[in-house]
């Protein structure tokens, strides 16, 4: 059990760095839009470039992830991710940063799929909810420590600093992978002859249960990534926050979800993943509706609303991840989760891009039409509830 905990803490550390690398760009939005003199549409492209690239790499990763020892492939992928993060730190302008984000996304997408595949291989279903809760708590830690600290350091120096720090942390996590993650090869014995790429695609697309799980991922991504990239720019432009005050949003939201994420995992194992998912998904639409309609608002009130958004968003994802992972058997889990990760990333990028096209900018610098984006996000979120009921766990 001690080895299992070390493995989960290592995966949580990897997830933390990967999430901060992805998330840090969004709260840096107001600074990047000012420094590079870019529009909401160009900023939306900067966010979506990472997710589109991650989606593409996850798709092609489905053809080879199940052919190797999980530890070996994770090491190579994470080395590439670390180098790409350094490239972001060194970027001197918008276009080079855009290119560096594409490379980061390429390796980041594979990292997400591998983390879930390792949990699925090593942790039995009876403890998988708790394991997911622990690893997904990295999102909370990224929110309460990583992103606010990155924003604070960026405000003291410039936006390059957070990426330099992430590069250093990536090197440390590589050492943790070597020391604490064992060779995972059991899945290699389950299938003597490895399928061709076309067969991998057919195997996933012909499984109606897995396709419903993928559809659930699609709806969840649309429900979130039309909102998240523009949360910081909107709060600065319309609600009255300063760039430094943005750190309060992530500290408050992350502080609560550090405790609620493992708690939700335990609730999922005790009362059922579907029931817990349904409750948190229904609650999640409330802060979405409020956030997208705010004008000038006192900081404490905004923090209550955004914290509820973080807690309910995390609360719906923990049981959903366990449900989706459980639709694939060990010998096919890497392929399926890579496909799922690919679709998630592509849809997240598409959602960011669409939101960037809908959102405008007034003559006074305020963002417009964010309420329309909110209505769309609520619609997609509510579709997830009946869809989740049709997904069956098989392993």
Coordinates of C-alpha atoms in Angstrom, one line a residue:
X1 CA 0.0 0.0 0.0
X2 CA 2.9 2.3 0.7
X3 CA 4.2 1.8 -2.8
X4 CA 0.8 2.4 -4.2
X5 CA 0.6 5.8 -2.4
X6 CA 4.1 6.8 -3.7
X7 CA 3.0 5.9 -7.2
X8 CA -0.2 8.0 -6.8
X9 CA 1.7 11.0 -5.3
X10 CA 4.1 10.8 -8.3
X11 CA 1.2 10.8 -10.7
X12 CA -0.4 13.7 -8.8
X13 CA 2.9 15.6 -9.0
X14 CA 3.0 15.0 -12.8
X15 CA -0.6 16.1 -13.1
X16 CA 0.0 19.2 -11.0
X17 CA 2.8 20.4 -13.3
X18 CA 0.9 19.5 -16.5
X19 CA -2.3 21.3 -15.2
X20 CA -0.4 24.4 -14.1
X21 CA 1.4 24.5 -17.5
X22 CA -2.0 24.5 -19.2
X23 CA -3.9 26.7 -16.7
X24 CA -1.4 29.4 -16.2
X25 CA -1.9 30.8 -19.6
X26 CA -5.6 31.6 -19.0
X27 CA -5.1 33.9 -15.9
X28 CA -2.2 35.5 -17.7
X29 CA -4.6 36.5 -20.4
X30 CA -5.0 40.1 -19.4
X31 CA -1.2 40.6 -19.2
X32 CA -0.6 38.7 -22.5
X33 CA -3.4 40.6 -24.3
X34 CA -1.8 43.9 -23.1
X35 CA 1.9 43.0 -23.8
X36 CA 1.3 41.4 -27.2
X37 CA -1.6 43.7 -28.1
X38 CA -3.8 40.8 -29.1
X39 CA -7.6 40.5 -29.3
X40 CA -9.9 38.0 -27.5
X41 CA -9.9 36.0 -30.7
X42 CA -6.1 35.8 -30.8
X43 CA -6.0 34.9 -27.2
X44 CA -8.6 32.2 -27.7
X45 CA -6.3 30.8 -30.5
X46 CA -3.4 30.8 -28.0
X47 CA -5.4 28.7 -25.5
X48 CA -6.9 26.4 -28.1
X49 CA -3.6 25.7 -29.9
X50 CA -2.4 23.7 -26.8
X51 CA -5.6 21.7 -26.7
X52 CA -5.8 21.0 -30.5
X53 CA -2.2 19.8 -30.4
X54 CA -2.9 17.7 -27.3
X55 CA -5.9 16.2 -29.0
X56 CA -4.0 15.3 -32.2
X57 CA -1.1 13.6 -30.2
X58 CA -3.5 11.7 -28.0
X59 CA -5.3 10.4 -31.1
X60 CA -2.0 9.1 -32.7
X61 CA -0.9 7.9 -29.3
X62 CA -3.8 5.4 -29.3
X63 CA -1.9 3.4 -31.9
X64 CA 1.2 2.8 -29.7
X65 CA 0.5 3.5 -26.0
X66 CA -0.5 -0.1 -25.4
X67 CA 2.6 -1.5 -27.1
X68 CA 5.1 -0.4 -24.4
X69 CA 5.8 -0.5 -20.7
X70 CA 3.8 2.4 -19.2
X71 CA 6.8 3.7 -17.3
X72 CA 9.1 3.8 -20.4
X73 CA 6.7 5.7 -22.6
X74 CA 5.8 8.1 -19.7
X75 CA 9.5 9.0 -19.3
X76 CA 10.0 9.8 -22.9
X77 CA 6.8 11.8 -23.2
X78 CA 7.6 13.8 -20.0
X79 CA 11.1 14.6 -21.3
X80 CA 9.5 16.1 -24.4
X81 CA 7.0 18.0 -22.3
X82 CA 9.8 19.5 -20.1
X83 CA 11.7 20.7 -23.1
X84 CA 8.6 22.3 -24.6
X85 CA 7.8 24.1 -21.4
X86 CA 11.3 25.6 -21.5
X87 CA 10.5 26.7 -25.0
X88 CA 7.5 28.6 -23.7
X89 CA 9.7 30.3 -21.1
X90 CA 12.1 31.5 -23.8
X91 CA 9.4 32.8 -26.2
X92 CA 10.1 36.4 -27.2
X93 CA 6.8 37.1 -29.0
X94 CA 3.2 35.9 -29.7
X95 CA 4.0 33.8 -32.7
X96 CA 6.9 31.9 -31.1
X97 CA 4.8 31.4 -27.9
X98 CA 2.0 30.0 -30.1
X99 CA 4.4 27.5 -31.6
X100 CA 5.8 26.5 -28.2
X101 CA 2.3 26.0 -26.9
X102 CA 1.6 23.6 -29.8
X103 CA 4.6 21.5 -28.9
X104 CA 3.7 21.6 -25.1
X105 CA 0.2 20.4 -26.0
X106 CA 1.6 17.6 -28.1
X107 CA 3.3 16.0 -25.1
X108 CA 0.8 17.1 -22.6
X109 CA -2.0 15.2 -24.3
X110 CA -0.1 12.0 -24.0
X111 CA 0.7 12.6 -20.4
X112 CA -3.0 12.9 -19.5
X113 CA -3.9 9.6 -21.1
X114 CA -1.0 7.8 -19.5
X115 CA -1.8 8.9 -16.0
X116 CA -5.4 7.5 -16.3
X117 CA -4.1 4.3 -17.9
X118 CA -1.6 3.7 -15.1
X119 CA -4.4 4.2 -12.5
X120 CA -6.7 1.9 -14.4
X121 CA -4.0 -0.8 -14.6
X122 CA -2.7 -0.6 -11.0
X123 CA -5.7 0.4 -8.9
X124 CA -8.7 -2.0 -8.6
X125 CA -12.2 -0.5 -9.2
X126 CA -13.1 -0.7 -5.5
X127 CA -10.4 1.9 -4.7
X128 CA -10.3 3.7 -8.1
X129 CA -12.6 6.5 -7.0
X130 CA -10.3 7.4 -4.1
X131 CA -7.2 7.2 -6.4
X132 CA -8.8 9.5 -8.9
X133 CA -9.7 11.9 -6.1
X134 CA -6.1 12.0 -4.9
X135 CA -4.6 12.5 -8.4
X136 CA -7.2 15.0 -9.4
X137 CA -6.5 17.0 -6.2
X138 CA -3.5 18.1 -8.2
X139 CA -6.0 20.4 -10.0
X140 CA -6.9 22.0 -6.7
X141 CA -3.3 22.3 -5.7
X142 CA -2.5 23.9 -9.0
X143 CA -5.3 26.4 -8.4
X144 CA -4.4 27.2 -4.8
X145 CA -0.6 27.2 -5.2
X146 CA 0.7 26.9 -8.7
X147 CA -1.5 29.4 -10.6
X148 CA -1.6 32.2 -7.9
X149 CA 2.1 31.9 -7.3
X150 CA 2.8 32.0 -11.0
X151 CA 0.5 35.0 -11.3
X152 CA 2.2 36.7 -8.4
X153 CA 5.7 36.1 -9.8
X154 CA 4.6 37.2 -13.2
X155 CA 3.2 40.5 -11.8
X156 CA 6.6 41.1 -10.0
X157 CA 8.7 40.3 -13.1
X158 CA 7.0 39.2 -16.3
X159 CA 4.9 36.3 -17.8
X160 CA 8.1 34.2 -18.6
X161 CA 8.9 33.5 -15.0
X162 CA 6.1 30.8 -14.3
X163 CA 7.3 28.8 -17.2
X164 CA 11.0 28.8 -16.0
X165 CA 9.8 27.5 -12.6
X166 CA 7.6 24.8 -14.3
X167 CA 10.7 23.6 -16.3
X168 CA 12.6 23.1 -13.0
X169 CA 9.7 21.2 -11.4
X170 CA 9.5 19.0 -14.5
X171 CA 13.1 17.9 -14.0
X172 CA 12.3 17.0 -10.4
X173 CA 9.2 15.0 -11.4
X174 CA 11.3 13.0 -13.9
X175 CA 13.3 11.8 -11.0
X176 CA 10.1 10.8 -9.2
X177 CA 9.0 8.8 -12.2
X178 CA 12.3 6.9 -12.3
X179 CA 12.2 6.1 -8.5
X180 CA 8.5 5.6 -7.7
X181 CA 6.7 4.2 -10.8
X182 CA 7.4 0.5 -11.4
X183 CA 7.5 -1.1 -14.8
X184 CA 3.9 -1.8 -15.8
X185 CA 3.7 -4.5 -18.5
X186 CA 0.8 -6.7 -17.5
X187 CA -1.3 -5.2 -20.3
X188 CA 1.3 -6.4 -22.9
X189 CA 0.4 -10.1 -22.1
X190 CA -3.3 -9.7 -22.7
X191 CA -3.0 -9.4 -26.4
X192 CA -0.4 -11.5 -28.3
X193 CA -0.9 -9.8 -31.6
X194 CA -1.1 -6.0 -31.5
X195 CA -3.9 -4.5 -33.7
X196 CA -3.2 -2.2 -36.7
X197 CA -4.2 1.4 -36.4
X198 CA -7.4 0.9 -38.4
X199 CA -8.4 -1.9 -36.0
X200 CA -7.7 0.3 -33.0
X201 CA -10.1 2.9 -34.4
X202 CA -12.7 0.3 -35.2
X203 CA -12.4 -1.3 -31.8
X204 CA -13.3 2.0 -30.1
X205 CA -15.9 3.3 -32.5
X206 CA -17.7 -0.1 -32.7
X207 CA -18.1 -0.2 -28.9
X208 CA -21.3 1.7 -28.2
X209 CA -20.6 2.0 -24.5
X210 CA -17.2 3.6 -25.0
X211 CA -18.7 5.9 -27.6
X212 CA -21.2 7.1 -25.0
X213 CA -18.4 7.6 -22.6
X214 CA -16.6 9.7 -25.2
X215 CA -19.8 11.7 -25.9
X216 CA -20.0 12.4 -22.2
X217 CA -16.4 13.8 -22.3
X218 CA -17.4 16.0 -25.3
X219 CA -20.4 17.5 -23.5
X220 CA -18.4 18.1 -20.3
X221 CA -15.6 19.9 -22.2
X222 CA -18.1 22.2 -24.0
X223 CA -19.7 23.0 -20.7
X224 CA -16.4 24.1 -19.2
X225 CA -14.0 25.4 -21.8
X226 CA -16.4 28.0 -23.2
X227 CA -16.1 29.7 -19.8
X228 CA -12.7 28.9 -18.2
X229 CA -10.3 30.7 -20.7
X230 CA -12.1 34.0 -20.4
X231 CA -12.8 33.9 -16.7
X232 CA -9.8 36.1 -15.9
X233 CA -10.0 38.6 -18.8
X234 CA -13.8 39.0 -18.0
X235 CA -13.2 39.6 -14.3
X236 CA -10.5 42.3 -15.1
X237 CA -12.4 44.0 -17.9
X238 CA -16.0 43.8 -16.6
X239 CA -16.1 42.9 -12.9
X240 CA -13.4 45.3 -11.7
X241 CA -10.6 43.0 -10.6
X242 CA -7.0 44.0 -10.9
X243 CA -4.5 41.5 -12.3
X244 CA -3.1 40.9 -8.8
X245 CA -6.6 40.2 -7.4
X246 CA -7.1 37.4 -9.9
X247 CA -4.9 35.3 -7.6
X248 CA -7.7 35.4 -5.0
X249 CA -10.0 33.5 -7.3
X250 CA -7.6 30.6 -7.7
X251 CA -6.4 30.6 -4.1
X252 CA -10.0 30.5 -2.8
X253 CA -11.2 27.9 -5.3
X254 CA -8.2 25.7 -5.0
X255 CA -8.2 25.8 -1.2
X256 CA -11.7 24.4 -1.0
X257 CA -11.2 21.8 -3.7
X258 CA -8.0 20.4 -2.1
X259 CA -10.3 19.0 0.6
X260 CA -13.4 18.4 -1.5
X261 CA -11.7 16.4 -4.3
X262 CA -10.7 13.4 -2.1
X263 CA -14.0 13.7 -0.3
X264 CA -15.9 13.4 -3.6
X265 CA -13.8 10.4 -4.5
X266 CA -14.9 8.7 -1.2
X267 CA -18.5 9.7 -1.8
X268 CA -18.3 8.2 -5.3
X269 CA -17.1 4.8 -3.9
X270 CA -19.7 4.8 -1.1
X271 CA -22.9 6.1 -2.8
X272 CA -22.2 5.4 -6.5
X273 CA -20.3 7.4 -9.1
X274 CA -23.4 8.2 -11.1
X275 CA -25.3 9.7 -8.2
X276 CA -22.4 11.9 -7.1
X277 CA -21.8 13.0 -10.7
X278 CA -25.4 13.9 -11.2
X279 CA -25.6 16.1 -8.1
X280 CA -22.4 18.0 -8.8
X281 CA -23.2 18.5 -12.5
X282 CA -26.6 20.0 -11.6
X283 CA -25.0 22.3 -9.0
X284 CA -22.3 23.3 -11.5
X285 CA -24.7 25.2 -13.8
X286 CA -25.6 27.7 -11.0
X287 CA -22.2 29.5 -10.8
X288 CA -21.8 29.3 -14.6
X289 CA -25.1 31.3 -14.9
X290 CA -24.1 33.9 -12.4
X291 CA -20.4 34.3 -13.5
X292 CA -21.3 35.1 -17.1
X293 CA -23.7 37.9 -16.1
X294 CA -21.6 39.8 -13.5
X295 CA -21.0 43.5 -13.8
X296 CA -19.0 45.5 -11.2
X297 CA -19.2 43.3 -8.1
X298 CA -17.5 43.3 -4.7
X299 CA -14.5 41.0 -4.5
X300 CA -15.8 38.8 -1.6
X301 CA -19.1 38.0 -3.5
X302 CA -17.2 37.1 -6.7
X303 CA -15.0 34.8 -4.7
X304 CA -18.0 32.9 -3.3
X305 CA -19.4 32.4 -6.8
X306 CA -16.1 31.4 -8.4
X307 CA -15.2 29.0 -5.5
X308 CA -18.5 27.3 -6.0
X309 CA -17.7 27.0 -9.7
X310 CA -14.3 25.3 -8.9
X311 CA -15.7 23.0 -6.3
X312 CA -18.6 21.8 -8.5
X313 CA -16.5 21.5 -11.6
X314 CA -14.0 19.3 -9.8
X315 CA -16.8 17.4 -8.1
X316 CA -18.3 16.3 -11.4
X317 CA -15.0 15.4 -12.9
X318 CA -13.8 12.9 -10.2
X319 CA -16.7 10.4 -10.6
X320 CA -16.9 11.0 -14.4
X321 CA -13.2 10.1 -14.8
X322 CA -13.8 6.9 -12.8
X323 CA -16.9 6.0 -14.9
X324 CA -15.2 6.7 -18.2
X325 CA -12.0 4.8 -17.3
X326 CA -14.1 1.8 -16.2
X327 CA -15.6 1.3 -19.7
X328 CA -12.3 -0.2 -21.0
X329 CA -10.6 -3.4 -20.2
X330 CA -6.9 -3.4 -19.2
X331 CA -5.5 -4.6 -22.6
X332 CA -7.3 -1.8 -24.4
X333 CA -7.4 0.9 -21.8
X334 CA -4.4 2.9 -23.1
X335 CA -5.9 3.0 -26.6
X336 CA -9.4 4.0 -25.4
X337 CA -8.2 6.6 -22.9
X338 CA -5.9 8.1 -25.5
X339 CA -8.8 8.4 -27.9
X340 CA -10.9 9.9 -25.1
X341 CA -8.1 12.4 -24.2
X342 CA -7.8 13.3 -27.9
X343 CA -11.5 14.1 -28.2
X344 CA -11.4 16.0 -24.9
X345 CA -8.5 18.2 -26.0
X346 CA -9.9 18.9 -29.5
X347 CA -13.3 19.8 -28.1
X348 CA -11.7 22.0 -25.3
X349 CA -9.8 23.8 -28.1
X350 CA -12.9 24.1 -30.2
X351 CA -14.9 25.4 -27.3
X352 CA -12.3 28.1 -26.5
X353 CA -12.1 29.1 -30.2
X354 CA -15.9 29.3 -30.5
X355 CA -16.1 31.4 -27.3
X356 CA -13.4 33.7 -28.6
X357 CA -15.4 34.3 -31.8
X358 CA -18.6 35.0 -29.8
X359 CA -17.0 37.3 -27.2
X360 CA -16.4 40.8 -28.4
X361 CA -14.7 43.9 -27.0
X362 CA -16.4 47.3 -26.5
X363 CA -14.9 50.7 -27.1
X364 CA -14.2 51.0 -23.4
X365 CA -12.4 47.6 -23.3
X366 CA -15.1 45.5 -21.7
X367 CA -15.9 42.0 -23.0
X368 CA -19.3 41.5 -24.6
X369 CA -21.6 38.5 -25.2
X370 CA -20.1 36.4 -22.3
X371 CA -23.7 35.8 -21.2
X372 CA -24.4 34.1 -24.5
X373 CA -21.4 31.8 -23.9
X374 CA -22.8 31.0 -20.5
X375 CA -26.2 29.9 -21.9
X376 CA -24.4 27.5 -24.3
X377 CA -22.2 26.1 -21.5
X378 CA -25.3 25.4 -19.3
X379 CA -27.0 23.6 -22.2
X380 CA -24.1 21.3 -22.8
X381 CA -23.6 20.7 -19.1
X382 CA -27.2 19.6 -18.5
X383 CA -27.0 17.2 -21.5
X384 CA -24.4 15.3 -19.5
X385 CA -26.8 14.0 -16.8
X386 CA -29.0 11.7 -19.0
X387 CA -26.0 10.7 -21.0
X388 CA -24.0 9.5 -18.0
X389 CA -26.8 7.2 -17.0
X390 CA -26.3 5.2 -20.2
X391 CA -22.6 4.6 -19.6
X392 CA -21.8 1.2 -18.1
X393 CA -18.6 0.3 -16.1
X394 CA -17.2 -3.1 -17.3
X395 CA -13.8 -3.2 -15.4

